[in-house]
PDB file of C-alpha atoms and ligand atoms in Angstrom:
ATOM      1  CA  MET A   1     101.729  61.376  91.979  1.00  0.00           C
ATOM      2  CA  GLY A   2     103.509  62.702  94.975  1.00  0.00           C
ATOM      3  CA  THR A   3     101.679  64.292  98.263  1.00  0.00           C
ATOM      4  CA  THR A   4     103.663  67.595  98.009  1.00  0.00           C
ATOM      5  CA  SER A   5     102.625  70.656  96.032  1.00  0.00           C
ATOM      6  CA  TYR A   6     105.912  71.112  94.387  1.00  0.00           C
ATOM      7  CA  PRO A   7     107.588  69.235  91.552  1.00  0.00           C
ATOM      8  CA  GLU A   8     109.434  66.220  92.936  1.00  0.00           C
ATOM      9  CA  THR A   9     111.428  64.210  90.277  1.00  0.00           C
ATOM     10  CA  LEU A  10     114.165  65.716  88.196  1.00  0.00           C
ATOM     11  CA  THR A  11     112.278  65.357  85.261  1.00  0.00           C
ATOM     12  CA  ASP A  12     109.329  67.481  86.755  1.00  0.00           C
ATOM     13  CA  ILE A  13     111.485  70.019  88.120  1.00  0.00           C
ATOM     14  CA  LEU A  14     113.615  70.416  84.985  1.00  0.00           C
ATOM     15  CA  ALA A  15     110.311  70.717  83.122  1.00  0.00           C
ATOM     16  CA  SER A  16     108.999  73.289  85.400  1.00  0.00           C
ATOM     17  CA  MET A  17     112.259  75.282  85.145  1.00  0.00           C
ATOM     18  CA  GLY A  18     111.951  75.043  81.120  1.00  0.00           C
ATOM     19  CA  ALA A  19     108.330  76.255  81.649  1.00  0.00           C
ATOM     20  CA  ALA A  20     109.566  79.278  83.751  1.00  0.00           C
ATOM     21  CA  GLY A  21     112.033  80.134  81.011  1.00  0.00           C
ATOM     22  CA  ARG A  22     109.721  80.298  78.304  1.00  0.00           C
ATOM     23  CA  ARG A  23     107.232  82.321  80.292  1.00  0.00           C
ATOM     24  CA  LEU A  24     109.994  84.744  81.227  1.00  0.00           C
ATOM     25  CA  ASN A  25     110.794  84.989  77.401  1.00  0.00           C
ATOM     26  CA  SER A  26     107.285  85.682  76.522  1.00  0.00           C
ATOM     27  CA  ILE A  27     107.485  88.905  78.780  1.00  0.00           C
ATOM     28  CA  ASP A  28     110.754  89.901  77.375  1.00  0.00           C
ATOM     29  CA  ALA A  29     112.476  89.570  80.662  1.00  0.00           C
ATOM     30  CA  ILE A  30     115.433  87.414  79.852  1.00  0.00           C
ATOM     31  CA  GLU A  31     117.137  88.636  76.644  1.00  0.00           C
ATOM     32  CA  ALA A  32     119.857  86.394  75.290  1.00  0.00           C
ATOM     33  CA  GLY A  33     121.835  85.078  78.365  1.00  0.00           C
ATOM     34  CA  ALA A  34     120.325  87.573  80.832  1.00  0.00           C
ATOM     35  CA  GLY A  35     118.153  86.104  84.029  1.00  0.00           C
ATOM     36  CA  ASN A  36     119.149  83.008  85.973  1.00  0.00           C
ATOM     37  CA  LEU A  37     116.995  80.367  87.795  1.00  0.00           C
ATOM     38  CA  SER A  38     117.746  77.876  90.526  1.00  0.00           C
ATOM     39  CA  VAL A  39     115.630  75.206  92.613  1.00  0.00           C
ATOM     40  CA  ILE A  40     116.668  73.479  95.742  1.00  0.00           C
ATOM     41  CA  ALA A  41     115.415  70.049  96.601  1.00  0.00           C
ATOM     42  CA  ARG A  42     115.696  68.285  99.825  1.00  0.00           C
ATOM     43  CA  GLU A  43     115.018  64.863  98.578  1.00  0.00           C
ATOM     44  CA  PRO A  44     117.898  63.103  96.551  1.00  0.00           C
ATOM     45  CA  LEU A  45     117.384  63.157  92.741  1.00  0.00           C
ATOM     46  CA  GLU A  46     118.220  60.549  90.159  1.00  0.00           C
ATOM     47  CA  LEU A  47     121.100  62.859  88.737  1.00  0.00           C
ATOM     48  CA  GLY A  48     122.415  60.011  86.282  1.00  0.00           C
ATOM     49  CA  GLU A  49     119.408  60.056  84.158  1.00  0.00           C
ATOM     50  CA  PHE A  50     120.360  63.518  82.759  1.00  0.00           C
ATOM     51  CA  PHE A  51     123.756  64.330  83.794  1.00  0.00           C
ATOM     52  CA  ASP A  52     127.107  62.319  82.606  1.00  0.00           C
ATOM     53  CA  ALA A  53     129.869  64.297  84.216  1.00  0.00           C
ATOM     54  CA  GLU A  54     130.876  65.508  87.773  1.00  0.00           C
ATOM     55  CA  ARG A  55     133.461  67.660  89.487  1.00  0.00           C
ATOM     56  CA  PRO A  56     133.960  69.212  92.873  1.00  0.00           C
ATOM     57  CA  LEU A  57     132.936  72.714  93.306  1.00  0.00           C
ATOM     58  CA  GLU A  58     133.670  75.226  95.840  1.00  0.00           C
ATOM     59  CA  LEU A  59     130.536  77.476  96.862  1.00  0.00           C
ATOM     60  CA  PRO A  60     130.909  81.349  96.918  1.00  0.00           C
ATOM     61  CA  LEU A  61     129.657  81.354 100.344  1.00  0.00           C
ATOM     62  CA  ALA A  62     128.926  78.795 103.181  1.00  0.00           C
ATOM     63  CA  VAL A  63     125.500  77.396 103.088  1.00  0.00           C
ATOM     64  CA  PRO A  64     125.320  74.895 105.933  1.00  0.00           C
ATOM     65  CA  HIS A  65     121.570  74.600 106.052  1.00  0.00           C
ATOM     66  CA  LEU A  66     121.582  73.375 102.555  1.00  0.00           C
ATOM     67  CA  ALA A  67     124.024  70.311 103.298  1.00  0.00           C
ATOM     68  CA  GLY A  68     122.598  67.443 101.538  1.00  0.00           C
ATOM     69  CA  TYR A  69     120.240  69.328  99.398  1.00  0.00           C
ATOM     70  CA  THR A  70     120.545  69.291  95.521  1.00  0.00           C
ATOM     71  CA  VAL A  71     120.799  72.865  93.930  1.00  0.00           C
ATOM     72  CA  LEU A  72     119.735  72.993  90.277  1.00  0.00           C
ATOM     73  CA  VAL A  73     121.316  76.173  88.765  1.00  0.00           C
ATOM     74  CA  THR A  74     121.300  77.546  85.223  1.00  0.00           C
ATOM     75  CA  GLY A  75     124.708  78.064  83.663  1.00  0.00           C
ATOM     76  CA  SER A  76     126.358  81.514  83.373  1.00  0.00           C
ATOM     77  CA  GLY A  77     125.512  82.711  80.083  1.00  0.00           C
ATOM     78  CA  CYS A  78     122.946  80.125  79.178  1.00  0.00           C
ATOM     79  CA  ARG A  79     119.657  81.214  77.584  1.00  0.00           C
ATOM     80  CA  LEU A  80     116.924  80.554  80.046  1.00  0.00           C
ATOM     81  CA  ARG A  81     114.552  80.374  76.779  1.00  0.00           C
ATOM     82  CA  GLU A  82     116.529  77.106  76.009  1.00  0.00           C
ATOM     83  CA  VAL A  83     116.108  75.386  79.334  1.00  0.00           C
ATOM     84  CA  GLY A  84     112.762  73.858  78.187  1.00  0.00           C
ATOM     85  CA  ASP A  85     114.272  72.171  75.085  1.00  0.00           C
ATOM     86  CA  GLN A  86     117.842  71.290  76.337  1.00  0.00           C
ATOM     87  CA  PRO A  87     117.430  71.224  80.281  1.00  0.00           C
ATOM     88  CA  ALA A  88     120.452  69.013  80.909  1.00  0.00           C
ATOM     89  CA  HIS A  89     122.644  71.283  78.553  1.00  0.00           C
ATOM     90  CA  ASN A  90     121.815  74.612  80.467  1.00  0.00           C
ATOM     91  CA  VAL A  91     121.320  73.289  84.027  1.00  0.00           C
ATOM     92  CA  GLY A  92     123.770  72.038  86.629  1.00  0.00           C
ATOM     93  CA  ALA A  93     123.083  70.073  89.858  1.00  0.00           C
ATOM     94  CA  VAL A  94     125.282  70.821  92.969  1.00  0.00           C
ATOM     95  CA  VAL A  95     124.725  68.378  95.788  1.00  0.00           C
ATOM     96  CA  VAL A  96     125.932  70.379  98.762  1.00  0.00           C
ATOM     97  CA  HIS A  97     128.411  68.782 101.247  1.00  0.00           C
ATOM     98  CA  GLU A  98     128.255  68.692 104.947  1.00  0.00           C
ATOM     99  CA  GLY A  99     129.288  72.110 106.391  1.00  0.00           C
ATOM    100  CA  GLY A 100     127.988  73.879 103.083  1.00  0.00           C
ATOM    101  CA  ARG A 101     131.505  75.258 101.653  1.00  0.00           C
ATOM    102  CA  ALA A 102     131.575  72.777  98.618  1.00  0.00           C
ATOM    103  CA  GLY A 103     129.474  70.397  96.724  1.00  0.00           C
ATOM    104  CA  THR A 104     129.741  68.097  93.724  1.00  0.00           C
ATOM    105  CA  LEU A 105     128.646  69.623  90.588  1.00  0.00           C
ATOM    106  CA  HIS A 106     126.954  67.314  88.077  1.00  0.00           C
ATOM    107  CA  TYR A 107     126.417  68.403  84.426  1.00  0.00           C
ATOM    108  CA  ARG A 108     126.365  67.317  80.775  1.00  0.00           C
ATOM    109  CA  ALA A 109     129.661  67.020  79.170  1.00  0.00           C
ATOM    110  CA  GLY A 110     129.664  69.208  75.824  1.00  0.00           C
ATOM    111  CA  GLY A 111     126.616  71.011  76.910  1.00  0.00           C
ATOM    112  CA  ASN A 112     126.316  74.951  77.378  1.00  0.00           C
ATOM    113  CA  PHE A 113     126.782  74.580  81.035  1.00  0.00           C
ATOM    114  CA  VAL A 114     130.305  75.608  82.138  1.00  0.00           C
ATOM    115  CA  ARG A 115     129.757  77.101  85.688  1.00  0.00           C
ATOM    116  CA  PRO A 116     126.891  78.189  87.714  1.00  0.00           C
ATOM    117  CA  THR A 117     125.410  81.665  87.197  1.00  0.00           C
ATOM    118  CA  SER A 118     127.318  84.863  88.169  1.00  0.00           C
ATOM    119  CA  GLU A 119     124.407  85.523  90.693  1.00  0.00           C
ATOM    120  CA  PHE A 120     124.882  81.931  92.315  1.00  0.00           C
ATOM    121  CA  ASN A 121     125.961  83.633  95.661  1.00  0.00           C
ATOM    122  CA  SER A 122     122.383  85.420  95.916  1.00  0.00           C
ATOM    123  CA  HIS A 123     120.790  82.225  94.890  1.00  0.00           C
ATOM    124  CA  LEU A 124     122.538  80.161  97.543  1.00  0.00           C
ATOM    125  CA  GLY A 125     122.207  83.009 100.155  1.00  0.00           C
ATOM    126  CA  VAL A 126     118.347  83.263  99.690  1.00  0.00           C
ATOM    127  CA  HIS A 127     117.935  79.477  99.691  1.00  0.00           C
ATOM    128  CA  ASP A 128     120.146  78.814 102.854  1.00  0.00           C
ATOM    129  CA  ASP A 129     118.343  81.551 104.624  1.00  0.00           C
ATOM    130  CA  GLN A 130     114.717  80.336 103.988  1.00  0.00           C
ATOM    131  CA  VAL A 131     115.805  76.722 104.859  1.00  0.00           C
ATOM    132  CA  ALA A 132     117.169  77.946 108.037  1.00  0.00           C
ATOM    133  CA  ARG A 133     114.215  80.176 108.828  1.00  0.00           C
ATOM    134  CA  ARG A 134     111.372  77.954 107.490  1.00  0.00           C
ATOM    135  CA  GLY A 135     112.652  74.444 106.887  1.00  0.00           C
ATOM    136  CA  VAL A 136     111.537  74.502 103.082  1.00  0.00           C
ATOM    137  CA  ALA A 137     112.386  71.233 101.392  1.00  0.00           C
ATOM    138  CA  PHE A 138     111.879  72.951  98.068  1.00  0.00           C
ATOM    139  CA  GLN A 139     112.095  76.635  96.732  1.00  0.00           C
ATOM    140  CA  ALA A 140     112.682  78.125  93.269  1.00  0.00           C
ATOM    141  CA  VAL A 141     114.728  81.407  93.103  1.00  0.00           C
ATOM    142  CA  ILE A 142     114.720  83.548  89.696  1.00  0.00           C
ATOM    143  CA  HIS A 143     116.524  86.478  88.715  1.00  0.00           C
ATOM    144  CA  ALA A 144     114.955  88.349  85.507  1.00  0.00           C
ATOM    145  CA  GLN A 145     115.163  91.670  83.968  1.00  0.00           C
ATOM    146  CA  PRO A 146     111.393  92.583  83.236  1.00  0.00           C
ATOM    147  CA  PRO A 147     111.641  95.912  81.010  1.00  0.00           C
ATOM    148  CA  HIS A 148     108.968  97.969  82.569  1.00  0.00           C
ATOM    149  CA  LEU A 149     109.891  97.444  86.285  1.00  0.00           C
ATOM    150  CA  THR A 150     113.554  98.088  85.399  1.00  0.00           C
ATOM    151  CA  LEU A 151     112.618 101.316  83.611  1.00  0.00           C
ATOM    152  CA  LEU A 152     110.767 102.557  86.576  1.00  0.00           C
ATOM    153  CA  SER A 153     113.629 101.940  88.657  1.00  0.00           C
ATOM    154  CA  HIS A 154     115.745 104.566  86.573  1.00  0.00           C
ATOM    155  CA  LEU A 155     113.263 107.110  87.516  1.00  0.00           C
ATOM    156  CA  PRO A 156     113.965 108.936  90.659  1.00  0.00           C
ATOM    157  CA  GLU A 157     110.498 109.423  91.728  1.00  0.00           C
ATOM    158  CA  PHE A 158     110.048 105.397  92.079  1.00  0.00           C
ATOM    159  CA  GLN A 159     113.283 104.785  93.840  1.00  0.00           C
ATOM    160  CA  GLY A 160     111.913 103.757  97.030  1.00  0.00           C
ATOM    161  CA  THR A 161     109.776 100.987  98.445  1.00  0.00           C
ATOM    162  CA  ALA A 162     106.801 103.014  99.393  1.00  0.00           C
ATOM    163  CA  GLU A 163     107.057 104.942  95.943  1.00  0.00           C
ATOM    164  CA  LEU A 164     107.327 101.963  93.913  1.00  0.00           C
ATOM    165  CA  ASN A 165     104.601  99.985  95.327  1.00  0.00           C
ATOM    166  CA  ARG A 166     102.207 103.251  95.450  1.00  0.00           C
ATOM    167  CA  ALA A 167     102.764 103.137  91.326  1.00  0.00           C
ATOM    168  CA  ILE A 168     102.594  99.425  90.570  1.00  0.00           C
ATOM    169  CA  LEU A 169      99.922  98.050  93.105  1.00  0.00           C
ATOM    170  CA  ARG A 170      97.149 100.460  91.779  1.00  0.00           C
ATOM    171  CA  TRP A 171      96.141  99.053  88.496  1.00  0.00           C
ATOM    172  CA  GLU A 172      94.425  95.715  89.041  1.00  0.00           C
ATOM    173  CA  PRO A 173      92.761  94.479  92.108  1.00  0.00           C
ATOM    174  CA  GLU A 174      94.605  91.186  92.103  1.00  0.00           C
ATOM    175  CA  THR A 175      97.967  92.632  92.611  1.00  0.00           C
ATOM    176  CA  ILE A 176      97.782  93.305  96.188  1.00  0.00           C
ATOM    177  CA  VAL A 177      96.116  89.923  96.566  1.00  0.00           C
ATOM    178  CA  GLN A 178      99.200  88.139  95.105  1.00  0.00           C
ATOM    179  CA  LEU A 179     101.787  90.718  96.499  1.00  0.00           C
ATOM    180  CA  PRO A 180     100.420  91.577  99.789  1.00  0.00           C
ATOM    181  CA  GLU A 181     103.746  92.762 101.033  1.00  0.00           C
ATOM    182  CA  GLY A 182     104.658  94.423  97.675  1.00  0.00           C
ATOM    183  CA  VAL A 183     107.880  94.713  96.172  1.00  0.00           C
ATOM    184  CA  LYS A 184     111.025  95.746  98.009  1.00  0.00           C
ATOM    185  CA  PHE A 185     113.176  98.244  96.246  1.00  0.00           C
ATOM    186  CA  LEU A 186     116.956  98.019  96.387  1.00  0.00           C
ATOM    187  CA  PRO A 187     119.285 100.613  95.318  1.00  0.00           C
ATOM    188  CA  PHE A 188     121.921  99.896  92.657  1.00  0.00           C
ATOM    189  CA  MET A 189     124.568  97.333  93.568  1.00  0.00           C
ATOM    190  CA  VAL A 190     127.190  95.654  91.414  1.00  0.00           C
ATOM    191  CA  PRO A 191     125.836  92.398  89.956  1.00  0.00           C
ATOM    192  CA  GLY A 192     127.065  89.383  91.861  1.00  0.00           C
ATOM    193  CA  SER A 193     128.451  91.443  94.686  1.00  0.00           C
ATOM    194  CA  ASP A 194     128.396  90.318  98.313  1.00  0.00           C
ATOM    195  CA  GLU A 195     126.237  93.608  99.002  1.00  0.00           C
ATOM    196  CA  LEU A 196     123.556  92.437  96.613  1.00  0.00           C
ATOM    197  CA  MET A 197     123.603  88.916  97.678  1.00  0.00           C
ATOM    198  CA  ALA A 198     123.160  90.058 101.621  1.00  0.00           C
ATOM    199  CA  SER A 199     120.375  92.682 100.369  1.00  0.00           C
ATOM    200  CA  ASN A 200     118.540  89.697  98.483  1.00  0.00           C
ATOM    201  CA  VAL A 201     118.773  87.510 101.398  1.00  0.00           C
ATOM    202  CA  ALA A 202     117.234  90.325 103.805  1.00  0.00           C
ATOM    203  CA  GLY A 203     114.722  91.663 101.282  1.00  0.00           C
ATOM    204  CA  LEU A 204     113.334  88.301 100.237  1.00  0.00           C
ATOM    205  CA  ARG A 205     112.670  87.317 104.007  1.00  0.00           C
ATOM    206  CA  ASP A 206     109.413  89.366 104.125  1.00  0.00           C
ATOM    207  CA  HIS A 207     108.864  90.070 100.312  1.00  0.00           C
ATOM    208  CA  GLN A 208     108.450  87.395  97.504  1.00  0.00           C
ATOM    209  CA  VAL A 209     109.967  89.860  94.904  1.00  0.00           C
ATOM    210  CA  VAL A 210     112.848  92.390  95.227  1.00  0.00           C
ATOM    211  CA  LEU A 211     113.714  95.003  92.427  1.00  0.00           C
ATOM    212  CA  TRP A 212     117.323  95.574  91.933  1.00  0.00           C
ATOM    213  CA  ALA A 213     117.631  99.248  90.680  1.00  0.00           C
ATOM    214  CA  LYS A 214     118.626  99.721  87.201  1.00  0.00           C
ATOM    215  CA  HIS A 215     118.949  95.747  86.523  1.00  0.00           C
ATOM    216  CA  GLY A 216     116.116  93.627  87.459  1.00  0.00           C
ATOM    217  CA  VAL A 217     114.331  91.446  89.861  1.00  0.00           C
ATOM    218  CA  MET A 218     114.844  88.491  92.102  1.00  0.00           C
ATOM    219  CA  ALA A 219     111.820  86.340  93.185  1.00  0.00           C
ATOM    220  CA  ARG A 220     111.429  83.469  95.297  1.00  0.00           C
ATOM    221  CA  SER A 221     108.455  80.568  95.631  1.00  0.00           C
ATOM    222  CA  ASP A 222     108.243  77.463  97.409  1.00  0.00           C
ATOM    223  CA  VAL A 223     105.719  76.248  94.873  1.00  0.00           C
ATOM    224  CA  SER A 224     107.471  76.198  91.715  1.00  0.00           C
ATOM    225  CA  PRO A 225     109.741  78.108  89.270  1.00  0.00           C
ATOM    226  CA  LEU A 226     106.315  79.079  87.598  1.00  0.00           C
ATOM    227  CA  GLY A 227     105.164  80.287  90.974  1.00  0.00           C
ATOM    228  CA  ALA A 228     107.984  82.538  91.236  1.00  0.00           C
ATOM    229  CA  CYS A 229     107.396  83.678  87.697  1.00  0.00           C
ATOM    230  CA  ASP A 230     103.789  84.506  88.445  1.00  0.00           C
ATOM    231  CA  LYS A 231     104.834  86.986  91.066  1.00  0.00           C
ATOM    232  CA  ILE A 232     107.265  88.646  88.712  1.00  0.00           C
ATOM    233  CA  GLU A 233     104.517  88.989  86.078  1.00  0.00           C
ATOM    234  CA  TYR A 234     102.009  90.665  88.665  1.00  0.00           C
ATOM    235  CA  ALA A 235     104.655  93.108  89.435  1.00  0.00           C
ATOM    236  CA  GLU A 236     105.750  93.653  85.829  1.00  0.00           C
ATOM    237  CA  THR A 237     102.219  94.334  84.518  1.00  0.00           C
ATOM    238  CA  GLY A 238     101.669  97.015  87.329  1.00  0.00           C
ATOM    239  CA  ALA A 239     104.874  98.637  85.988  1.00  0.00           C
ATOM    240  CA  LEU A 240     103.542  98.383  82.429  1.00  0.00           C
ATOM    241  CA  TYR A 241     100.306 100.246  83.307  1.00  0.00           C
ATOM    242  CA  GLU A 242     102.282 102.962  85.270  1.00  0.00           C
ATOM    243  CA  TYR A 243     104.776 103.462  82.411  1.00  0.00           C
ATOM    244  CA  LYS A 244     101.895 103.431  79.779  1.00  0.00           C
ATOM    245  CA  ASN A 245     100.006 106.065  81.922  1.00  0.00           C
ATOM    246  CA  LEU A 246     103.078 108.149  82.073  1.00  0.00           C
ATOM    247  CA  ALA A 247     103.783 107.843  78.528  1.00  0.00           C
ATOM    248  CA  THR A 248     100.198 108.858  77.458  1.00  0.00           C
ATOM    249  CA  GLY A 249      99.779 112.107  79.824  1.00  0.00           C
ATOM    250  CA  GLY A 250      99.133 110.405  83.347  1.00  0.00           C
ATOM    251  CA  ARG A 251      94.944 110.653  82.763  1.00  0.00           C
ATOM    252  CA  ALA A 252      94.347 107.260  84.202  1.00  0.00           C
ATOM    253  CA  GLN A 253      92.798 107.100  87.719  1.00  0.00           C
ATOM    254  CA  GLY A 254      94.182 103.788  88.908  1.00  0.00           C
ATOM    255  CA  LEU A 255      92.479 102.350  91.937  1.00  0.00           C
ATOM    256  CA  SER A 256      92.375 104.715  94.891  1.00  0.00           C
ATOM    257  CA  ASP A 257      93.724 103.797  98.225  1.00  0.00           C
ATOM    258  CA  GLU A 258      89.927 103.518  99.224  1.00  0.00           C
ATOM    259  CA  GLU A 259      89.184 101.098  96.583  1.00  0.00           C
ATOM    260  CA  LEU A 260      92.305  99.158  97.425  1.00  0.00           C
ATOM    261  CA  HIS A 261      91.369  98.956 100.928  1.00  0.00           C
ATOM    262  CA  ARG A 262      88.031  97.592 100.228  1.00  0.00           C
ATOM    263  CA  VAL A 263      89.747  94.731  98.114  1.00  0.00           C
ATOM    264  CA  VAL A 264      92.055  93.998 100.964  1.00  0.00           C
ATOM    265  CA  GLU A 265      89.126  93.761 103.278  1.00  0.00           C
ATOM    266  CA  ALA A 266      87.117  91.494 100.998  1.00  0.00           C
ATOM    267  CA  PHE A 267      89.847  88.960 100.320  1.00  0.00           C
ATOM    268  CA  HIS A 268      91.195  89.311 103.963  1.00  0.00           C
ATOM    269  CA  VAL A 269      94.664  90.222 102.273  1.00  0.00           C
ATOM    270  CA  PRO A 270      97.446  89.926 104.961  1.00  0.00           C
ATOM    271  CA  THR A 271      98.831  93.667 104.203  1.00  0.00           C
ATOM    272  CA  THR A 272      99.750  96.734 105.965  1.00  0.00           C
ATOM    273  CA  LEU A 273      99.764  98.688 102.706  1.00  0.00           C
ATOM    274  CA  PHE A 274      96.161  99.697 102.187  1.00  0.00           C
TER     275      PHE A 274
HETATM  276  P1  13P B   1     124.505  84.878  84.084  1.00  0.00           P
HETATM  277  O1  13P B   1     124.474  84.665  82.658  1.00  0.00           O
HETATM  278  O2  13P B   1     125.912  84.601  84.717  1.00  0.00           O
HETATM  279  O3  13P B   1     123.540  84.195  84.790  1.00  0.00           O
HETATM  280  O4  13P B   1     124.352  86.383  84.305  1.00  0.00           O
HETATM  281  C1  13P B   1     123.312  87.008  83.824  1.00  0.00           C
HETATM  282  C2  13P B   1     122.672  88.199  84.323  1.00  0.00           C
HETATM  283  O5  13P B   1     121.407  88.631  84.420  1.00  0.00           O
HETATM  284  C3  13P B   1     123.377  88.535  85.671  1.00  0.00           C
HETATM  285  O6  13P B   1     122.624  89.591  86.290  1.00  0.00           O
END
């Protein structure tokens, strides 16, 4: 047993990535090849246990703070729901070189992994920024496409951070406890673009989850991939309530601002929202 709160061995990290894939699948947030998942680990990992091939890899942006880290990342087009059963076939490991412009990619020859996810720039950008700011030794980042959050992001009345949070935080008392800063709304941006990458980096500085309009979410956790899943699930459940209420005539009360404030006081929630 290690002394840290996050998974440390490659076996444990891949198992946690697999568990996250199964859980995201169970909430219909990763249809087919949708979604992607990455983990950074500062301590060197025994890569030879899982991977039998390697090649040099140029990184899509310079990530100098990740030098020496290993980035485990799902392959473009890989199904996250299959990571649990066949982790080495669907995940690659990039050991980042000094300067952060390139790395060595370790993968399983003949597996599904051909190249990292098309959202690799956002994963790397968020990891590099969090290591620079907070020195994290471990972090998980997930992009998923939870249907109710994504649907709300198509409706003009929810296309703003304040409007979105008002809608999704009002259904269960624990939502504000788990997401004290709420969810940051980002307007539509082209998948994999530099613009989306920069917005994820900025948005995930003071939020655990950002909503990409008309696309999905990105979440981070320095506990585990499942920890990032949990945050997505809390937000998605709030969106599910909002959607069901809209679809059934909008008669449900939801928690009032005053009721939410009582929760915030009772649980000493560090939030400015209620
Ligand atoms: P990848 O298969 O390249 O990870 O892309 C899936 C996705 O959801 C892009 O936003």
